XYZ file of C-alpha atoms in Angstrom:
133
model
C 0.000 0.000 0.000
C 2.639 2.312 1.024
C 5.155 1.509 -1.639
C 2.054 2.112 -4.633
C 1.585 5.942 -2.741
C 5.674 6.466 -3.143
C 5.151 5.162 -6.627
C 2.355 7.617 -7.402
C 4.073 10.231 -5.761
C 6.926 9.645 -7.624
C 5.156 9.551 -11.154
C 4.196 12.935 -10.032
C 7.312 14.744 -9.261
C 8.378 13.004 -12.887
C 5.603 14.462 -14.907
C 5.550 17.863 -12.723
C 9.722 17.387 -13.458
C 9.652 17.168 -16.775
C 7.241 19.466 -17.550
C 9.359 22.279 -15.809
C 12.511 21.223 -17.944
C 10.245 21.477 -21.178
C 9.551 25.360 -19.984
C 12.827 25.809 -19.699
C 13.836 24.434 -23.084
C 10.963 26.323 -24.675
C 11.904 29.466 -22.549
C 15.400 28.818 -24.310
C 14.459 28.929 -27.630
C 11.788 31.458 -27.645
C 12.743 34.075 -25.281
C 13.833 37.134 -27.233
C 17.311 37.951 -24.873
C 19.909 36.710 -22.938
C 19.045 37.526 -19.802
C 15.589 36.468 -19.674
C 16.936 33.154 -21.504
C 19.471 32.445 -18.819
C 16.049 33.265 -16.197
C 14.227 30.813 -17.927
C 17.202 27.945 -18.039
C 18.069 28.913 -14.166
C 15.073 28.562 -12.505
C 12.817 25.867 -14.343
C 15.892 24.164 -14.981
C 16.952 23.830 -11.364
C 13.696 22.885 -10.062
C 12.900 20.669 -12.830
C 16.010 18.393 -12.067
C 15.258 18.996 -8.417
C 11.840 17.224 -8.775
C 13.108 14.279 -11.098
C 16.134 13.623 -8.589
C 13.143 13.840 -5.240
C 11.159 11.039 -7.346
C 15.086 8.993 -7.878
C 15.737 9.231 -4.610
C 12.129 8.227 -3.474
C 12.200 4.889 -6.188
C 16.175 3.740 -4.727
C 16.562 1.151 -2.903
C 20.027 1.637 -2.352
C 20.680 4.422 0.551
C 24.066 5.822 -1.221
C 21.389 6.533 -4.756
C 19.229 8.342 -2.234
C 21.694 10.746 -0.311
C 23.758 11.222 -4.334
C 20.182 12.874 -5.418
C 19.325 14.120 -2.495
C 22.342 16.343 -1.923
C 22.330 16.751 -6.269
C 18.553 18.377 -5.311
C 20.553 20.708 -2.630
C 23.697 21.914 -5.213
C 20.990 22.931 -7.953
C 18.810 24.720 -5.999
C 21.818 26.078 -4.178
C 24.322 27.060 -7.518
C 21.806 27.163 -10.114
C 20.498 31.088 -9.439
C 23.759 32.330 -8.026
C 25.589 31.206 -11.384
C 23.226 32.899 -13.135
C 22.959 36.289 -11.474
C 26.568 36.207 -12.065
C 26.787 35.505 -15.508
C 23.372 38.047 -15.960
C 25.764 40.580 -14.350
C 29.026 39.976 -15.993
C 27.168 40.186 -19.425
C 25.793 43.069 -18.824
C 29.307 44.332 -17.703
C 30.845 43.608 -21.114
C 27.895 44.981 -23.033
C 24.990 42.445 -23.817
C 22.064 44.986 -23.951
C 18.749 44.124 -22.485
C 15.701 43.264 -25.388
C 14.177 46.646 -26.584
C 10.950 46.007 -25.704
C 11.693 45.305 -21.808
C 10.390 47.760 -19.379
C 12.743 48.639 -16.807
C 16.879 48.518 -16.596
C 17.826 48.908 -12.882
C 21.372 48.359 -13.630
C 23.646 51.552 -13.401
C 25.974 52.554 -16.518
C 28.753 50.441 -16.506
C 31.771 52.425 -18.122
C 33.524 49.491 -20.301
C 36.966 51.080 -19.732
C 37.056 51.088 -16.378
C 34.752 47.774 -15.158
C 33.089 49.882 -12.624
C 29.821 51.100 -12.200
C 29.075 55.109 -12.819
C 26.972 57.036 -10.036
C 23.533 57.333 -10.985
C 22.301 61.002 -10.792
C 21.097 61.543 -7.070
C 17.281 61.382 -7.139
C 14.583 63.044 -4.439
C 11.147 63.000 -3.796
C 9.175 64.129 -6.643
C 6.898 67.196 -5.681
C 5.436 68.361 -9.091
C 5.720 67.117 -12.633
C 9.742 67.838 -13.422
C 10.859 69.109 -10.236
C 12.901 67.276 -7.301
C 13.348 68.134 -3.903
């Protein structure tokens, strides 16, 4: 009885799995920049292979298969967003623009010579349409 609920459960997290791994491919291949490319691959990817290594390690019989995905689960979920921040920033530091059509760039200049960020403007409160406190 118990072993047909892991078995369900595990059919599941492979469907549920795979079907987060398919948005990431698809987010691969249609997504019109880098950045939200690398989004796409980052975080459906991780927890994609997170789910299909919870249902491996809940089908193992063998304890060393279980703790392998278990601590597999823990480095994607762990390396998966940090990597890509960090390549999202480093692109952006050697010039990869965003798409056109995205709304909002939070990043400051970056002058290319130098590697290092330029001061954005100092901003206040806005009291009236053009003016700044």
């Amino acid at each position: 009885m118990i072993a047909d609920v892991v078995i369900i459960i595990a059919s599941l997290l492979l469907l549920a799995g795979s079907g987060f791994v398919a948005v990431a491919a698809l987010g691969i291949l249609r997504l019109p920049d880098l950045y939200t490319r690398m989004h796409a691959a980052s975080k459906a990817g991780a927890v994609g292979s997170a789910m299909l290594l919870i249902a491996l390690a809940l089908t193992a019989d063998e304890t060393p298969v279980v703790l392998r995905a278990l601590a597999a689960v823990g480095f994607f979920l762990l390396t998966a967003p940090i990597s890509a921040h960090l390549l999202a920033k480093a692109s952006y530091s050697v010039g990869y623009r965003m798409w056109e059509g995205s709304v909002l760039d939070e990043m400051p200049p970056v002058d290319p010579t130098l590697g290092v960020a330029k001061a954005p403007p100092p901003q206040g409160p806005v009291t009236s349409v053009g003016e700044s406190q």
